[in-house]
CSV table of C-alpha atoms in Angstrom, one decimal:
chain,number,residue,atom,x,y,z
A,1,ASP,CA,20.5,-14.2,3.1
A,2,GLN,CA,18.7,-14.0,-0.3
A,3,GLN,CA,20.2,-17.2,-2.4
A,4,VAL,CA,18.1,-16.5,-5.4
A,5,LYS,CA,18.0,-12.4,-6.3
A,6,GLN,CA,15.9,-10.5,-8.7
A,7,ASN,CA,17.6,-7.1,-8.7
A,8,SER,CA,14.8,-5.4,-10.9
A,9,PRO,CA,11.5,-4.9,-8.8
A,10,SER,CA,9.9,-3.6,-12.2
A,11,LEU,CA,10.4,-3.7,-15.9
A,12,SER,CA,8.6,-1.8,-18.5
A,13,VAL,CA,8.5,-3.0,-22.1
A,14,GLN,CA,6.5,-2.2,-25.3
A,15,GLU,CA,4.3,-4.4,-27.0
A,16,GLY,CA,5.8,-6.6,-29.6
A,17,ARG,CA,9.7,-5.9,-28.0
A,18,ILE,CA,11.4,-8.7,-26.2
A,19,SER,CA,11.1,-8.8,-22.6
A,20,ILE,CA,14.6,-10.1,-20.5
A,21,LEU,CA,14.2,-10.8,-17.1
A,22,ASN,CA,17.4,-11.5,-14.8
A,23,CYS,CA,18.2,-13.7,-12.0
A,24,ASP,CA,21.0,-14.4,-10.0
A,25,TYR,CA,21.8,-17.2,-7.3
A,26,THR,CA,24.4,-17.7,-4.7
A,27,ASN,CA,24.0,-21.2,-3.9
A,28,SER,CA,25.9,-23.6,-6.3
A,29,MET,CA,24.0,-26.6,-5.0
A,30,PHE,CA,21.0,-25.6,-6.7
A,31,ASP,CA,20.7,-27.7,-10.2
A,32,TYR,CA,17.3,-27.0,-11.1
A,33,PHE,CA,15.5,-23.3,-12.0
A,34,LEU,CA,11.9,-22.3,-12.6
A,35,TRP,CA,10.2,-19.2,-13.5
A,36,TYR,CA,6.7,-18.6,-12.4
A,37,LYS,CA,4.1,-15.9,-13.4
A,38,LYS,CA,1.9,-14.5,-10.7
A,39,TYR,CA,-1.1,-12.3,-10.7
A,40,PRO,CA,-2.1,-10.5,-7.5
A,41,ALA,CA,-3.9,-12.7,-5.0
A,42,GLU,CA,-3.2,-15.7,-6.9
A,43,GLY,CA,-0.8,-18.8,-6.9
A,44,PRO,CA,2.2,-18.8,-9.0
A,45,THR,CA,1.7,-20.0,-12.5
A,46,PHE,CA,4.5,-22.3,-14.0
A,47,LEU,CA,6.1,-20.7,-17.0
A,48,ILE,CA,9.4,-22.9,-18.0
A,49,SER,CA,12.3,-24.6,-16.2
A,50,ILE,CA,16.0,-25.6,-16.8
A,51,SER,CA,18.1,-27.9,-15.5
A,52,SER,CA,21.7,-27.1,-14.8
A,53,ILE,CA,22.8,-29.5,-17.2
A,54,LYS,CA,21.6,-27.1,-19.9
A,55,ASP,CA,22.1,-23.9,-20.9
A,56,LYS,CA,19.0,-22.9,-22.9
A,57,ASN,CA,15.3,-24.3,-23.2
A,58,GLU,CA,13.1,-22.8,-25.1
A,59,ASP,CA,9.1,-23.0,-25.2
A,60,GLY,CA,6.9,-20.7,-27.5
A,61,ARG,CA,7.6,-17.4,-26.8
A,62,PHE,CA,9.7,-18.1,-23.6
A,63,THR,CA,13.3,-18.9,-23.6
A,64,VAL,CA,15.4,-19.5,-20.6
A,65,PHE,CA,19.4,-19.2,-20.5
A,66,LEU,CA,21.5,-20.3,-17.9
A,67,ASN,CA,25.2,-19.2,-17.0
A,68,LYS,CA,26.1,-21.7,-14.5
A,69,SER,CA,29.8,-20.2,-14.1
A,70,ALA,CA,28.1,-16.9,-13.6
A,71,LYS,CA,25.2,-18.1,-11.3
A,72,HIS,CA,22.9,-16.3,-13.4
A,73,LEU,CA,19.9,-16.8,-15.5
A,74,SER,CA,17.5,-15.0,-17.7
A,75,LEU,CA,13.8,-15.5,-18.9
A,76,HIS,CA,13.6,-14.0,-22.6
A,77,ILE,CA,10.0,-13.2,-23.7
A,78,VAL,CA,9.4,-12.5,-27.4
A,79,PRO,CA,7.3,-10.7,-28.6
A,80,SER,CA,5.7,-9.7,-25.3
A,81,GLN,CA,2.0,-9.2,-25.5
A,82,PRO,CA,0.0,-7.2,-22.9
A,83,GLY,CA,-1.1,-10.5,-21.2
A,84,ASP,CA,2.1,-10.9,-20.2
A,85,SER,CA,2.0,-8.5,-17.7
A,86,ALA,CA,2.6,-9.5,-13.9
A,87,VAL,CA,5.3,-10.5,-11.4
A,88,TYR,CA,7.7,-13.1,-12.6
A,89,PHE,CA,9.6,-15.5,-10.1
A,90,CYS,CA,12.6,-16.8,-10.4
A,91,ALA,CA,13.2,-20.1,-8.3
A,92,ALA,CA,15.9,-22.8,-7.8
A,93,ASN,CA,15.9,-26.2,-6.4
A,94,LYS,CA,18.6,-28.9,-5.2
A,95,GLY,CA,18.8,-32.4,-5.3
A,96,GLY,CA,15.8,-33.8,-7.4
A,97,GLY,CA,13.4,-31.9,-6.0
A,98,ALA,CA,12.7,-33.4,-2.6
A,99,ASP,CA,13.0,-29.7,-1.0
A,100,GLY,CA,10.9,-26.6,-1.5
A,101,LEU,CA,11.8,-24.1,-3.8
A,102,THR,CA,13.8,-21.0,-2.9
A,103,PHE,CA,12.3,-17.8,-4.9
A,104,GLY,CA,13.6,-14.5,-5.8
A,105,LYS,CA,11.5,-11.4,-4.8
A,106,GLY,CA,10.0,-11.2,-8.4
A,107,THR,CA,10.2,-8.6,-10.9
A,108,HIS,CA,6.9,-6.5,-12.0
A,109,LEU,CA,6.7,-6.9,-15.9
A,110,ILE,CA,4.6,-4.1,-17.4
A,111,ILE,CA,3.9,-4.1,-21.3
A,112,GLN,CA,3.1,-1.0,-22.4
A,113,PRO,CA,0.9,-0.7,-25.6
B,1,GLY,CA,-0.9,-29.6,-16.4
B,2,ALA,CA,-1.5,-31.0,-12.8
B,3,VAL,CA,-3.8,-28.9,-10.8
B,4,VAL,CA,-3.7,-28.1,-6.7
B,5,SER,CA,-7.0,-26.6,-5.3
B,6,GLN,CA,-6.3,-24.4,-2.1
B,7,HIS,CA,-9.3,-23.5,0.1
B,8,PRO,CA,-10.6,-21.1,1.2
B,9,SER,CA,-9.2,-18.2,-1.0
B,10,TRP,CA,-9.7,-16.0,1.8
B,11,VAL,CA,-10.3,-15.6,5.7
B,12,ILE,CA,-10.8,-13.1,8.1
B,13,CYS,CA,-10.4,-14.3,11.8
B,14,LYS,CA,-10.4,-12.6,15.0
B,15,SER,CA,-7.2,-12.4,17.3
B,16,GLY,CA,-6.5,-15.7,19.0
B,17,THR,CA,-8.9,-17.9,16.9
B,18,SER,CA,-7.6,-20.7,14.9
B,19,VAL,CA,-7.8,-21.3,10.9
B,20,LYS,CA,-7.5,-24.1,8.7
B,21,ILE,CA,-6.2,-24.0,5.3
B,22,GLU,CA,-6.9,-27.1,3.1
B,23,CYS,CA,-4.4,-28.2,-0.1
B,24,ARG,CA,-5.7,-30.8,-2.5
B,25,SER,CA,-4.2,-32.4,-5.5
B,26,LEU,CA,-7.1,-33.1,-7.5
B,27,ASP,CA,-5.6,-35.4,-10.2
B,28,PHE,CA,-2.5,-36.5,-9.1
B,29,GLN,CA,-1.2,-37.9,-5.5
B,30,ALA,CA,1.5,-36.0,-3.7
B,31,THR,CA,3.4,-37.6,-1.3
B,32,THR,CA,5.2,-34.4,-0.3
B,33,MET,CA,3.4,-30.9,-0.4
B,34,PHE,CA,4.9,-27.5,0.6
B,35,TRP,CA,3.6,-24.6,2.4
B,36,TYR,CA,4.7,-21.1,1.2
B,37,ARG,CA,3.8,-18.1,2.7
B,38,GLN,CA,4.3,-14.2,1.1
B,39,PHE,CA,4.7,-10.8,2.7
B,40,PRO,CA,3.3,-7.9,0.6
B,41,LYS,CA,6.4,-7.2,-1.8
B,42,GLN,CA,8.2,-10.0,-0.7
B,43,SER,CA,9.0,-13.2,-1.8
B,44,LEU,CA,7.5,-16.6,-1.1
B,45,MET,CA,9.1,-18.0,1.8
B,46,LEU,CA,8.8,-21.9,2.5
B,47,MET,CA,7.7,-22.5,5.8
B,48,ALA,CA,7.4,-26.4,5.9
B,49,THR,CA,7.3,-29.6,3.8
B,50,SER,CA,4.4,-31.8,4.4
B,51,ASN,CA,5.1,-35.3,4.3
B,52,GLU,CA,2.3,-37.9,3.9
B,53,GLY,CA,2.0,-40.3,7.0
B,54,SER,CA,4.7,-38.5,8.7
B,55,LYS,CA,5.7,-35.6,10.2
B,56,ALA,CA,6.1,-32.2,8.5
B,57,THR,CA,9.3,-30.5,8.4
B,58,TYR,CA,9.5,-26.8,9.3
B,59,GLU,CA,12.0,-24.2,8.0
B,60,GLN,CA,14.4,-22.4,10.5
B,61,GLY,CA,12.1,-19.9,12.2
B,62,VAL,CA,8.9,-21.4,11.7
B,63,GLU,CA,7.1,-22.3,14.9
B,64,LYS,CA,5.9,-26.0,14.5
B,65,ASP,CA,3.2,-25.5,17.4
B,66,LYS,CA,1.7,-22.2,15.6
B,67,PHE,CA,1.3,-23.6,12.3
B,68,LEU,CA,0.3,-27.2,12.4
B,69,ILE,CA,0.4,-29.5,9.3
B,70,ASN,CA,-1.5,-32.4,8.5
B,71,HIS,CA,-0.8,-34.6,5.7
B,72,ALA,CA,-3.5,-37.2,6.1
B,73,SER,CA,-3.7,-38.5,2.5
B,74,LEU,CA,-2.2,-38.5,-0.7
B,75,THR,CA,-4.3,-35.9,-1.9
B,76,LEU,CA,-4.7,-33.7,1.3
B,77,SER,CA,-2.4,-31.4,3.3
B,78,THR,CA,-3.9,-29.0,5.9
B,79,LEU,CA,-2.1,-26.0,7.6
B,80,THR,CA,-3.8,-25.0,10.7
B,81,VAL,CA,-2.6,-21.6,12.3
B,82,THR,CA,-3.4,-21.7,16.0
B,83,SER,CA,-4.0,-18.9,18.1
B,84,ALA,CA,-3.7,-16.4,15.5
B,85,HIS,CA,-2.2,-12.7,15.6
B,86,PRO,CA,-2.6,-10.0,13.1
B,87,GLU,CA,1.2,-10.4,12.4
B,88,ASP,CA,0.1,-13.6,10.7
B,89,SER,CA,-1.9,-11.7,8.3
B,90,SER,CA,-0.1,-13.0,5.2
B,91,PHE,CA,-0.8,-14.8,1.9
B,92,TYR,CA,-0.3,-18.6,2.2
B,93,ILE,CA,0.1,-20.9,-0.5
B,94,CYS,CA,0.5,-24.5,-1.3
B,95,SER,CA,2.4,-26.5,-3.7
B,96,ALA,CA,2.4,-30.0,-4.8
B,97,ARG,CA,4.7,-32.3,-7.1
B,98,ASP,CA,3.4,-34.7,-9.5
B,99,PRO,CA,5.7,-37.5,-9.0
B,100,GLY,CA,4.7,-38.5,-13.0
B,101,GLY,CA,5.7,-35.4,-13.9
B,102,TRP,CA,9.2,-34.2,-15.2
B,103,ASP,CA,12.0,-33.4,-12.6
B,104,THR,CA,10.6,-31.1,-10.0
B,105,GLU,CA,8.3,-29.2,-11.6
B,106,ALA,CA,5.8,-27.9,-8.9
B,107,PHE,CA,2.1,-26.8,-9.4
B,108,PHE,CA,0.7,-24.3,-6.7
B,109,GLY,CA,-2.7,-23.7,-5.3
B,110,GLN,CA,-4.6,-20.4,-5.8
B,111,GLY,CA,-3.6,-19.0,-2.4
B,112,THR,CA,-5.4,-18.1,1.0
B,113,ARG,CA,-5.3,-14.5,2.1
B,114,LEU,CA,-5.4,-14.6,5.8
B,115,THR,CA,-6.3,-11.5,7.7
B,116,VAL,CA,-6.5,-11.5,11.7
B,117,VAL,CA,-8.0,-8.5,13.1
């Protein structure tokens, strides 16, 4: 049972526009959410996170929104740049981080020139 | 940010042999490290939690006698794939939490591509 879902396997966005990546989760015990960026044959690189006590966190071009009632979060990248092309994983955790992360299947973001 | 180093980055081995993968936290001490596996076009799946000085905790469906984990020090965890078979071919990634960092941010190694022939 997939507890973290990324329903879009891929997303194509024009350079300079906004990229919106979506993530849904089913486990209400999750209280911390993270986004990772990954290139082929490399480990994930941490991008941004959000605690369940917040509904928004912003870091430069990256903003994560959390809607707890809908069990939905999204990552906004604006403006999108060619270097943003990668696979983005949504991950969730519970209980203060003693457990490992539960990942979605990832969304391949392609930034078109 | 914190750095986690994983070695080797790729390995090819014969079926039936064992392979050891190392995961090191370079600038912090990690009492807990995690091992993940990723099959092509799939998500990263948590295999086990490696605890310094104690036994690892394995996720359901992961054979502990096949995937031996040793967390001998606060900066090193090793994963040994014993009697490897072609179906064990995958991308193995470790991660570690910086206890001095905020909340549950985890840093990942570069990953190890294992191919069993």
